[in-house]
Amino acid sequence: MIDVQRYPLLSAVASPAELRQLPEDQLPALAAELRAYLIESVGRSGGHFAAGLGVVELTVALHWLFETPEDRLVWDVGHQCYPHKILTGRRDLIHTVKQKDGVAPFPKREESVFDAFGVGHSSTSISAALGMAVAAAHQGDPRQVVAVIGDGAMTAGMAYEALNHAGGMQPEPNVLVVLNDNRMSISENVGGMTKMFGRMTASRTLNAMREGGKRLLGDKRNAAARFVRRWEEHWKGMFVPSTLFEEMGFHYTGPIDGHDLPALLAALRTLKSMRGPQLLHIITTKGKGFELAEEDQIAWHAVGPFDPETGVVAKPSAKKPTYTDVFSDWLCDMADADSRLLAITPAMREGSGLVRFSREYPNRYFDVAIAEQHAVTLAAGMACEGAKPVVAIYSTFLQRAYDQLIHDVALQNLDVLFAIDRAGIVGPDGATHAGSFDLSFLRCIPNMVVMAPSDEAECRHMLTAGFLHDGPAAVRYPRGSGTGIAAGESLEPIAMGKAELRRSGHGIALLAFGAMLPAAESAGKELNATVVNMRFIRPLDRALLLELSQSHQAFVTLEDNAIAGGAGSAVAELLAQEGISLPLLMLGLPDCYLEHASREQLLSQVGLDTVGILDSIRRRFPALPMAANA
């Protein structure tokens, strides 16, 4: 429970309705308590940190001025939302964030009526808010809708598609977009829009003059206002590129200091009374109020538990290199060996393991910001001219570029390697970040090669095989470390389409894909079953599977992917095509979205640990000999 002595105001605010009972002059003190409580809570649990510190004042202002949840508040990106969760009934549970049965790390409609829209991926807020505003107008409902977009989300094309639509609609939709400009994504923001926002920030005097002129001229539809507006665009365009949003049909206000609560309240109060599409541009500091986070915003984007007084992060026990580490080393080694290699990331330099490469090969490194579709087609263009691009991307983010993957890469059979991180069960970030579907959506694409390593060394060899392959290829690997097998320094490729017989047994053959191999080997030993490290989802090792089908009574496939359309389905299709009638048990992720918990907890929950695998096999095949001495 919250300490009443340390947090006298926050302890009395369990909901926005209670927040709105406070007088305006107490809001700065409440914001200070909220920031301190956030630091204390995340220090205890770990989680997304710096982005939330940057929106404390904004969160207080929005919930105090607007009648949430009746007025809709849409957060984008979701890791800004911890202060919002604290003020909306989850204050005493915020320390359980990311834990099994605890608070979700992102807005989630099922969790609270105050979470108007679920979000984990970025740049969806304006589209969702516009849809809400249109539906409300259609129903004659006067509720107001606010979208808060920030932490790099304005670098994605989807945001501009929504702005373009909203700004051209008739009648004009009543929607307020708050652009939280902190110049950061997880890494530093990149691209022309970031430079433009920087110039806008530097031109506050001109913006103040412009806003004063608007108030003086009044209705923008009168003749004098229209003349001055046209004249203004000519001279202001030479100094301030802030006309973009107004040209798109939004009334632009800003930039203002997002940590100046009185100024923020004044601006929002004015905008709340205005009709039509509005955009408020605020400048904030990611990590505001915690010195270490302000100084190193990248490292403190998300952290493990730490001491709020000293900033010392709890040190985990010594651990094995992660698959991301293996990819990072391979990428630099292959770049040294082959000058054709170019690396692309959609704003995930740290998460995808490109920090070292970006320093050692800056002219061959391309961070395209939060623009997954562009990343894939950029790679296609590079491949057309003889380069060998590597797209480093999370499984869940590759979903956003599926059309480009098919239309721009695979259809043209271009040499692009996809290094797919966070595949399968991801864990604490929950359903929005789970890589549950990549085997299903990749293996149906002609020309694609799809590989899943069972250990670190195999991952390195697969990356080489995919890079050297003539056509598109994907290597998908899980979050975290593998079995501890040293990846080595070899750049030798793995044999294309060849599985590995790991154990010869009787009765049942366990066909393990990727990270499922250790559990399969453990179960196989208990059952005296054959165990195969399948390695390839596309192409399958047809010869080995057909051979095993003649000597075994059943197959069991194991994958950390959705059963529907996954690797097990590929085996079933092969057997059907060959007219082979063989019992087949497909074990994988169930037909549902998995909530946040640790990877180990989720594997146990879905029956993909050794105990669950043994139980499923014994229930399905009770008559088959499965004892170790069979």
Short mmCIF file of N, CA and C in Angstrom, two decimals, residues 136-279:
data_model
loop_
_atom_site.label_atom_id
_atom_site.label_comp_id
_atom_site.label_asym_id
_atom_site.label_seq_id
_atom_site.Cartn_x
_atom_site.Cartn_y
_atom_site.Cartn_z
N ALA A 136 -18.47 8.77 -32.17
CA ALA A 136 -19.19 9.59 -31.20
C ALA A 136 -20.07 10.62 -31.90
N ALA A 137 -19.53 11.26 -32.94
CA ALA A 137 -20.32 12.24 -33.70
C ALA A 137 -21.52 11.57 -34.36
N HIS A 138 -21.31 10.39 -34.89
CA HIS A 138 -22.41 9.66 -35.54
C HIS A 138 -23.52 9.35 -34.57
N GLN A 139 -23.16 9.11 -33.32
CA GLN A 139 -24.14 8.78 -32.29
C GLN A 139 -24.67 10.01 -31.57
N GLY A 140 -24.18 11.19 -31.95
CA GLY A 140 -24.61 12.42 -31.29
C GLY A 140 -24.06 12.56 -29.88
N ASP A 141 -22.96 11.91 -29.60
CA ASP A 141 -22.35 11.93 -28.27
C ASP A 141 -21.30 13.04 -28.23
N PRO A 142 -21.37 13.95 -27.25
CA PRO A 142 -20.43 15.09 -27.21
C PRO A 142 -19.09 14.77 -26.57
N ARG A 143 -18.83 13.51 -26.25
CA ARG A 143 -17.56 13.20 -25.59
C ARG A 143 -16.38 13.68 -26.41
N GLN A 144 -15.29 13.97 -25.73
CA GLN A 144 -14.08 14.43 -26.40
C GLN A 144 -13.05 13.30 -26.47
N VAL A 145 -12.18 13.39 -27.45
CA VAL A 145 -11.20 12.33 -27.69
C VAL A 145 -9.82 12.96 -27.80
N VAL A 146 -8.87 12.40 -27.06
CA VAL A 146 -7.49 12.89 -27.03
C VAL A 146 -6.55 11.74 -27.35
N ALA A 147 -5.63 11.97 -28.28
CA ALA A 147 -4.57 11.01 -28.57
C ALA A 147 -3.24 11.61 -28.12
N VAL A 148 -2.46 10.84 -27.38
CA VAL A 148 -1.13 11.28 -26.96
C VAL A 148 -0.12 10.42 -27.71
N ILE A 149 0.58 11.05 -28.64
CA ILE A 149 1.56 10.32 -29.45
C ILE A 149 2.95 10.85 -29.14
N GLY A 150 3.89 9.93 -28.90
CA GLY A 150 5.22 10.39 -28.54
C GLY A 150 6.21 9.27 -28.51
N ASP A 151 7.39 9.55 -27.97
CA ASP A 151 8.47 8.59 -27.86
C ASP A 151 8.80 7.96 -29.21
N GLY A 152 8.87 8.79 -30.23
CA GLY A 152 9.25 8.35 -31.56
C GLY A 152 8.12 7.92 -32.45
N ALA A 153 6.90 7.83 -31.93
CA ALA A 153 5.79 7.29 -32.71
C ALA A 153 5.42 8.16 -33.90
N MET A 154 5.81 9.44 -33.87
CA MET A 154 5.49 10.32 -35.00
C MET A 154 6.44 10.10 -36.18
N THR A 155 7.35 9.14 -36.07
CA THR A 155 8.21 8.83 -37.20
C THR A 155 7.60 7.78 -38.12
N ALA A 156 6.47 7.21 -37.76
CA ALA A 156 5.86 6.13 -38.55
C ALA A 156 4.81 6.67 -39.50
N GLY A 157 4.73 6.04 -40.66
CA GLY A 157 3.82 6.50 -41.70
C GLY A 157 2.36 6.45 -41.30
N MET A 158 1.98 5.49 -40.46
CA MET A 158 0.58 5.37 -40.09
C MET A 158 0.05 6.63 -39.42
N ALA A 159 0.90 7.30 -38.64
CA ALA A 159 0.48 8.53 -37.98
C ALA A 159 0.09 9.59 -39.01
N TYR A 160 0.85 9.67 -40.09
CA TYR A 160 0.57 10.70 -41.12
C TYR A 160 -0.62 10.31 -41.99
N GLU A 161 -0.85 9.04 -42.14
CA GLU A 161 -2.06 8.61 -42.84
C GLU A 161 -3.30 9.09 -42.08
N ALA A 162 -3.25 8.95 -40.74
CA ALA A 162 -4.38 9.39 -39.92
C ALA A 162 -4.51 10.91 -39.92
N LEU A 163 -3.39 11.62 -39.83
CA LEU A 163 -3.44 13.08 -39.89
C LEU A 163 -4.02 13.56 -41.22
N ASN A 164 -3.57 12.93 -42.29
CA ASN A 164 -4.05 13.29 -43.61
C ASN A 164 -5.55 13.10 -43.73
N HIS A 165 -6.05 12.01 -43.19
CA HIS A 165 -7.49 11.74 -43.26
C HIS A 165 -8.28 12.73 -42.40
N ALA A 166 -7.82 12.87 -41.14
CA ALA A 166 -8.56 13.74 -40.21
C ALA A 166 -8.60 15.18 -40.69
N GLY A 167 -7.48 15.66 -41.22
CA GLY A 167 -7.41 17.06 -41.63
C GLY A 167 -8.24 17.39 -42.85
N GLY A 168 -8.63 16.39 -43.61
CA GLY A 168 -9.41 16.66 -44.82
C GLY A 168 -10.86 16.31 -44.73
N MET A 169 -11.32 15.91 -43.55
CA MET A 169 -12.70 15.44 -43.40
C MET A 169 -13.68 16.60 -43.28
N GLN A 170 -14.86 16.37 -43.82
CA GLN A 170 -15.98 17.29 -43.64
C GLN A 170 -17.22 16.47 -43.24
N PRO A 171 -17.88 16.81 -42.14
CA PRO A 171 -17.52 17.88 -41.20
C PRO A 171 -16.23 17.54 -40.46
N GLU A 172 -15.58 18.56 -39.93
CA GLU A 172 -14.31 18.36 -39.24
C GLU A 172 -14.51 17.55 -37.96
N PRO A 173 -13.68 16.54 -37.75
CA PRO A 173 -13.81 15.74 -36.53
C PRO A 173 -13.25 16.49 -35.32
N ASN A 174 -13.85 16.29 -34.18
CA ASN A 174 -13.36 16.91 -32.95
C ASN A 174 -12.39 15.95 -32.27
N VAL A 175 -11.12 16.13 -32.56
CA VAL A 175 -10.09 15.27 -31.98
C VAL A 175 -8.88 16.12 -31.66
N LEU A 176 -8.29 15.85 -30.50
CA LEU A 176 -7.09 16.56 -30.07
C LEU A 176 -5.93 15.59 -30.08
N VAL A 177 -4.88 15.95 -30.79
CA VAL A 177 -3.64 15.16 -30.81
C VAL A 177 -2.59 15.92 -30.00
N VAL A 178 -2.05 15.27 -28.99
CA VAL A 178 -0.95 15.84 -28.22
C VAL A 178 0.33 15.16 -28.68
N LEU A 179 1.21 15.93 -29.29
CA LEU A 179 2.50 15.42 -29.73
C LEU A 179 3.51 15.62 -28.60
N ASN A 180 3.86 14.53 -27.94
CA ASN A 180 4.85 14.57 -26.86
C ASN A 180 6.23 14.41 -27.49
N ASP A 181 6.89 15.51 -27.69
CA ASP A 181 8.16 15.54 -28.41
C ASP A 181 9.31 15.50 -27.41
N ASN A 182 9.88 14.30 -27.22
CA ASN A 182 11.03 14.18 -26.32
C ASN A 182 12.31 13.81 -27.06
N ARG A 183 12.25 13.88 -28.41
CA ARG A 183 13.40 13.64 -29.29
C ARG A 183 13.96 12.23 -29.15
N MET A 184 13.16 11.32 -28.60
CA MET A 184 13.65 9.97 -28.38
C MET A 184 12.62 8.95 -28.84
N SER A 185 13.13 7.82 -29.28
CA SER A 185 12.35 6.60 -29.37
C SER A 185 12.91 5.75 -28.23
N ILE A 186 13.38 4.54 -28.50
CA ILE A 186 14.22 3.86 -27.50
C ILE A 186 15.63 4.42 -27.66
N SER A 187 16.09 4.48 -28.90
CA SER A 187 17.34 5.20 -29.21
C SER A 187 16.97 6.66 -29.51
N GLU A 188 17.94 7.42 -29.99
CA GLU A 188 17.65 8.77 -30.42
C GLU A 188 16.76 8.71 -31.66
N ASN A 189 15.83 9.67 -31.76
CA ASN A 189 15.02 9.76 -32.97
C ASN A 189 15.90 10.10 -34.16
N VAL A 190 15.50 9.60 -35.32
CA VAL A 190 16.26 9.86 -36.54
C VAL A 190 15.32 10.37 -37.62
N GLY A 191 15.90 10.98 -38.67
CA GLY A 191 15.12 11.36 -39.84
C GLY A 191 14.79 12.83 -39.92
N GLY A 192 14.22 13.18 -41.06
CA GLY A 192 13.91 14.57 -41.35
C GLY A 192 12.87 15.17 -40.43
N MET A 193 11.88 14.37 -40.00
CA MET A 193 10.86 14.92 -39.10
C MET A 193 11.49 15.34 -37.77
N THR A 194 12.45 14.57 -37.30
CA THR A 194 13.13 14.93 -36.06
C THR A 194 13.86 16.27 -36.20
N LYS A 195 14.51 16.47 -37.34
CA LYS A 195 15.19 17.75 -37.58
C LYS A 195 14.17 18.89 -37.63
N MET A 196 13.03 18.62 -38.27
CA MET A 196 12.01 19.66 -38.37
C MET A 196 11.49 20.07 -37.01
N PHE A 197 11.22 19.06 -36.14
CA PHE A 197 10.73 19.38 -34.80
C PHE A 197 11.76 20.18 -34.03
N GLY A 198 13.02 19.89 -34.26
CA GLY A 198 14.08 20.65 -33.60
C GLY A 198 14.05 22.11 -34.01
N ARG A 199 13.83 22.36 -35.30
CA ARG A 199 13.75 23.76 -35.77
C ARG A 199 12.52 24.44 -35.21
N MET A 200 11.43 23.68 -35.07
CA MET A 200 10.22 24.27 -34.50
C MET A 200 10.45 24.68 -33.06
N THR A 201 11.14 23.83 -32.32
CA THR A 201 11.41 24.14 -30.91
C THR A 201 12.25 25.40 -30.78
N ALA A 202 13.17 25.58 -31.71
CA ALA A 202 14.06 26.73 -31.66
C ALA A 202 13.37 28.02 -32.08
N SER A 203 12.13 27.94 -32.51
CA SER A 203 11.44 29.12 -33.05
C SER A 203 10.22 29.50 -32.22
N ARG A 204 10.37 29.47 -30.92
CA ARG A 204 9.22 29.74 -30.06
C ARG A 204 8.74 31.19 -30.18
N THR A 205 9.66 32.12 -30.40
CA THR A 205 9.24 33.53 -30.51
C THR A 205 8.33 33.72 -31.70
N LEU A 206 8.73 33.14 -32.85
CA LEU A 206 7.89 33.26 -34.04
C LEU A 206 6.55 32.59 -33.83
N ASN A 207 6.54 31.47 -33.14
CA ASN A 207 5.28 30.79 -32.88
C ASN A 207 4.39 31.62 -31.97
N ALA A 208 4.99 32.28 -30.99
CA ALA A 208 4.20 33.13 -30.10
C ALA A 208 3.58 34.28 -30.88
N MET A 209 4.35 34.90 -31.80
CA MET A 209 3.82 35.97 -32.63
C MET A 209 2.66 35.46 -33.49
N ARG A 210 2.82 34.27 -34.01
CA ARG A 210 1.81 33.69 -34.88
C ARG A 210 0.51 33.45 -34.13
N GLU A 211 0.63 32.90 -32.90
CA GLU A 211 -0.57 32.63 -32.12
C GLU A 211 -1.27 33.92 -31.72
N GLY A 212 -0.48 34.96 -31.40
CA GLY A 212 -1.09 36.25 -31.09
C GLY A 212 -1.85 36.81 -32.27
N GLY A 213 -1.28 36.68 -33.47
CA GLY A 213 -1.96 37.14 -34.68
C GLY A 213 -3.27 36.41 -34.92
N LYS A 214 -3.30 35.13 -34.63
CA LYS A 214 -4.53 34.36 -34.82
C LYS A 214 -5.64 34.87 -33.92
N ARG A 215 -5.28 35.13 -32.67
CA ARG A 215 -6.30 35.61 -31.74
C ARG A 215 -6.80 36.99 -32.16
N LEU A 216 -5.90 37.82 -32.68
CA LEU A 216 -6.28 39.17 -33.10
C LEU A 216 -7.22 39.13 -34.30
N LEU A 217 -6.92 38.25 -35.25
CA LEU A 217 -7.71 38.20 -36.49
C LEU A 217 -9.03 37.46 -36.31
N GLY A 218 -9.10 36.59 -35.32
CA GLY A 218 -10.35 35.89 -35.08
C GLY A 218 -10.61 34.79 -36.09
N ASP A 219 -11.85 34.70 -36.57
CA ASP A 219 -12.30 33.62 -37.45
C ASP A 219 -11.40 33.49 -38.67
N LYS A 220 -10.80 32.30 -38.85
CA LYS A 220 -9.87 32.09 -39.96
C LYS A 220 -10.57 32.13 -41.32
N ARG A 221 -11.92 32.18 -41.33
CA ARG A 221 -12.62 32.18 -42.62
C ARG A 221 -12.86 33.58 -43.17
N ASN A 222 -12.62 34.64 -42.35
CA ASN A 222 -12.87 35.98 -42.89
C ASN A 222 -11.76 36.38 -43.85
N ALA A 223 -12.03 37.37 -44.70
CA ALA A 223 -11.12 37.70 -45.80
C ALA A 223 -9.76 38.16 -45.31
N ALA A 224 -9.73 39.00 -44.26
CA ALA A 224 -8.45 39.49 -43.75
C ALA A 224 -7.60 38.35 -43.21
N ALA A 225 -8.25 37.44 -42.48
CA ALA A 225 -7.51 36.32 -41.92
C ALA A 225 -6.95 35.43 -43.01
N ARG A 226 -7.75 35.20 -44.07
CA ARG A 226 -7.26 34.34 -45.16
C ARG A 226 -6.07 34.98 -45.85
N PHE A 227 -6.11 36.32 -46.06
CA PHE A 227 -4.99 37.02 -46.72
C PHE A 227 -3.73 36.92 -45.87
N VAL A 228 -3.87 37.25 -44.57
CA VAL A 228 -2.71 37.22 -43.68
C VAL A 228 -2.17 35.80 -43.56
N ARG A 229 -3.08 34.82 -43.56
CA ARG A 229 -2.64 33.43 -43.45
C ARG A 229 -1.76 33.05 -44.64
N ARG A 230 -2.18 33.44 -45.86
CA ARG A 230 -1.38 33.12 -47.04
C ARG A 230 -0.02 33.82 -46.98
N TRP A 231 -0.03 35.08 -46.58
CA TRP A 231 1.22 35.85 -46.45
C TRP A 231 2.12 35.21 -45.39
N GLU A 232 1.48 34.80 -44.28
CA GLU A 232 2.23 34.19 -43.19
C GLU A 232 2.95 32.93 -43.64
N GLU A 233 2.30 32.11 -44.43
CA GLU A 233 2.91 30.85 -44.85
C GLU A 233 4.17 31.10 -45.67
N HIS A 234 4.17 32.20 -46.46
CA HIS A 234 5.34 32.50 -47.29
C HIS A 234 6.54 32.89 -46.43
N TRP A 235 6.34 33.86 -45.53
CA TRP A 235 7.51 34.29 -44.77
C TRP A 235 7.89 33.30 -43.69
N LYS A 236 6.90 32.67 -43.07
CA LYS A 236 7.21 31.75 -41.99
C LYS A 236 7.88 30.49 -42.50
N GLY A 237 7.55 30.09 -43.72
CA GLY A 237 8.15 28.90 -44.29
C GLY A 237 9.65 29.03 -44.43
N MET A 238 10.15 30.28 -44.48
CA MET A 238 11.60 30.48 -44.57
C MET A 238 12.28 30.26 -43.23
N PHE A 239 11.52 30.32 -42.13
CA PHE A 239 12.13 30.25 -40.81
C PHE A 239 11.64 29.05 -39.99
N VAL A 240 10.36 28.79 -40.07
CA VAL A 240 9.75 27.81 -39.18
C VAL A 240 8.95 26.79 -40.00
N PRO A 241 9.35 25.53 -40.00
CA PRO A 241 8.63 24.54 -40.78
C PRO A 241 7.41 23.99 -40.07
N SER A 242 6.77 24.80 -39.22
CA SER A 242 5.64 24.33 -38.42
C SER A 242 4.32 24.37 -39.17
N THR A 243 4.37 24.71 -40.44
CA THR A 243 3.12 24.77 -41.21
C THR A 243 2.62 23.40 -41.63
N LEU A 244 3.44 22.37 -41.48
CA LEU A 244 3.06 21.04 -41.95
C LEU A 244 1.69 20.63 -41.42
N PHE A 245 1.50 20.72 -40.11
CA PHE A 245 0.26 20.24 -39.52
C PHE A 245 -0.93 21.10 -39.93
N GLU A 246 -0.71 22.39 -40.06
CA GLU A 246 -1.81 23.25 -40.47
C GLU A 246 -2.17 23.02 -41.93
N GLU A 247 -1.16 22.76 -42.75
CA GLU A 247 -1.46 22.44 -44.14
C GLU A 247 -2.25 21.15 -44.25
N MET A 248 -2.09 20.28 -43.27
CA MET A 248 -2.84 19.02 -43.26
C MET A 248 -4.22 19.19 -42.65
N GLY A 249 -4.55 20.40 -42.18
CA GLY A 249 -5.89 20.66 -41.70
C GLY A 249 -6.05 20.73 -40.19
N PHE A 250 -4.94 20.70 -39.45
CA PHE A 250 -4.99 20.77 -37.99
C PHE A 250 -4.67 22.18 -37.51
N HIS A 251 -5.35 22.62 -36.47
CA HIS A 251 -4.97 23.85 -35.80
C HIS A 251 -3.81 23.51 -34.88
N TYR A 252 -2.66 24.13 -35.13
CA TYR A 252 -1.43 23.80 -34.41
C TYR A 252 -1.19 24.80 -33.28
N THR A 253 -0.86 24.26 -32.10
CA THR A 253 -0.48 25.08 -30.95
C THR A 253 0.84 24.56 -30.41
N GLY A 254 1.77 25.49 -30.19
CA GLY A 254 3.03 25.06 -29.61
C GLY A 254 4.23 25.60 -30.37
N PRO A 255 5.40 25.09 -30.01
CA PRO A 255 5.61 24.13 -28.92
C PRO A 255 5.62 24.80 -27.55
N ILE A 256 5.15 24.05 -26.53
CA ILE A 256 5.17 24.56 -25.17
C ILE A 256 5.90 23.57 -24.28
N ASP A 257 6.31 24.02 -23.11
CA ASP A 257 7.03 23.20 -22.15
C ASP A 257 6.06 22.22 -21.50
N GLY A 258 6.24 20.93 -21.76
CA GLY A 258 5.35 19.92 -21.22
C GLY A 258 5.52 19.66 -19.75
N HIS A 259 6.50 20.29 -19.11
CA HIS A 259 6.68 20.14 -17.67
C HIS A 259 6.21 21.39 -16.90
N ASP A 260 5.76 22.39 -17.63
CA ASP A 260 5.21 23.60 -17.02
C ASP A 260 3.71 23.38 -16.88
N LEU A 261 3.31 22.86 -15.73
CA LEU A 261 1.92 22.44 -15.55
C LEU A 261 0.92 23.57 -15.72
N PRO A 262 1.14 24.76 -15.17
CA PRO A 262 0.18 25.86 -15.42
C PRO A 262 0.04 26.20 -16.90
N ALA A 263 1.16 26.24 -17.63
CA ALA A 263 1.08 26.54 -19.07
C ALA A 263 0.38 25.42 -19.82
N LEU A 264 0.64 24.21 -19.40
CA LEU A 264 0.01 23.06 -20.03
C LEU A 264 -1.50 23.07 -19.81
N LEU A 265 -1.90 23.37 -18.59
CA LEU A 265 -3.34 23.45 -18.29
C LEU A 265 -4.01 24.56 -19.08
N ALA A 266 -3.33 25.69 -19.20
CA ALA A 266 -3.91 26.81 -19.94
C ALA A 266 -4.11 26.44 -21.40
N ALA A 267 -3.12 25.81 -22.00
CA ALA A 267 -3.23 25.44 -23.41
C ALA A 267 -4.32 24.40 -23.61
N LEU A 268 -4.36 23.40 -22.76
CA LEU A 268 -5.36 22.35 -22.90
C LEU A 268 -6.77 22.87 -22.64
N ARG A 269 -6.88 23.80 -21.71
CA ARG A 269 -8.20 24.37 -21.42
C ARG A 269 -8.74 25.11 -22.65
N THR A 270 -7.85 25.84 -23.32
CA THR A 270 -8.26 26.54 -24.54
C THR A 270 -8.64 25.56 -25.64
N LEU A 271 -7.81 24.56 -25.85
CA LEU A 271 -8.06 23.59 -26.91
C LEU A 271 -9.31 22.76 -26.65
N LYS A 272 -9.60 22.51 -25.40
CA LYS A 272 -10.78 21.73 -25.05
C LYS A 272 -12.06 22.41 -25.53
N SER A 273 -12.03 23.72 -25.59
CA SER A 273 -13.23 24.47 -25.99
C SER A 273 -13.31 24.68 -27.50
N MET A 274 -12.29 24.28 -28.23
CA MET A 274 -12.27 24.51 -29.68
C MET A 274 -12.79 23.30 -30.43
N ARG A 275 -13.31 23.53 -31.62
CA ARG A 275 -13.86 22.47 -32.45
C ARG A 275 -12.90 22.15 -33.58
N GLY A 276 -13.06 20.95 -34.14
CA GLY A 276 -12.23 20.55 -35.26
C GLY A 276 -10.94 19.89 -34.80
N PRO A 277 -10.12 19.45 -35.73
CA PRO A 277 -8.88 18.76 -35.38
C PRO A 277 -7.83 19.72 -34.82
N GLN A 278 -7.30 19.40 -33.65
CA GLN A 278 -6.32 20.24 -32.97
C GLN A 278 -5.05 19.43 -32.72
N LEU A 279 -3.90 20.10 -32.77
CA LEU A 279 -2.65 19.44 -32.42
C LEU A 279 -1.86 20.33 -31.47
#
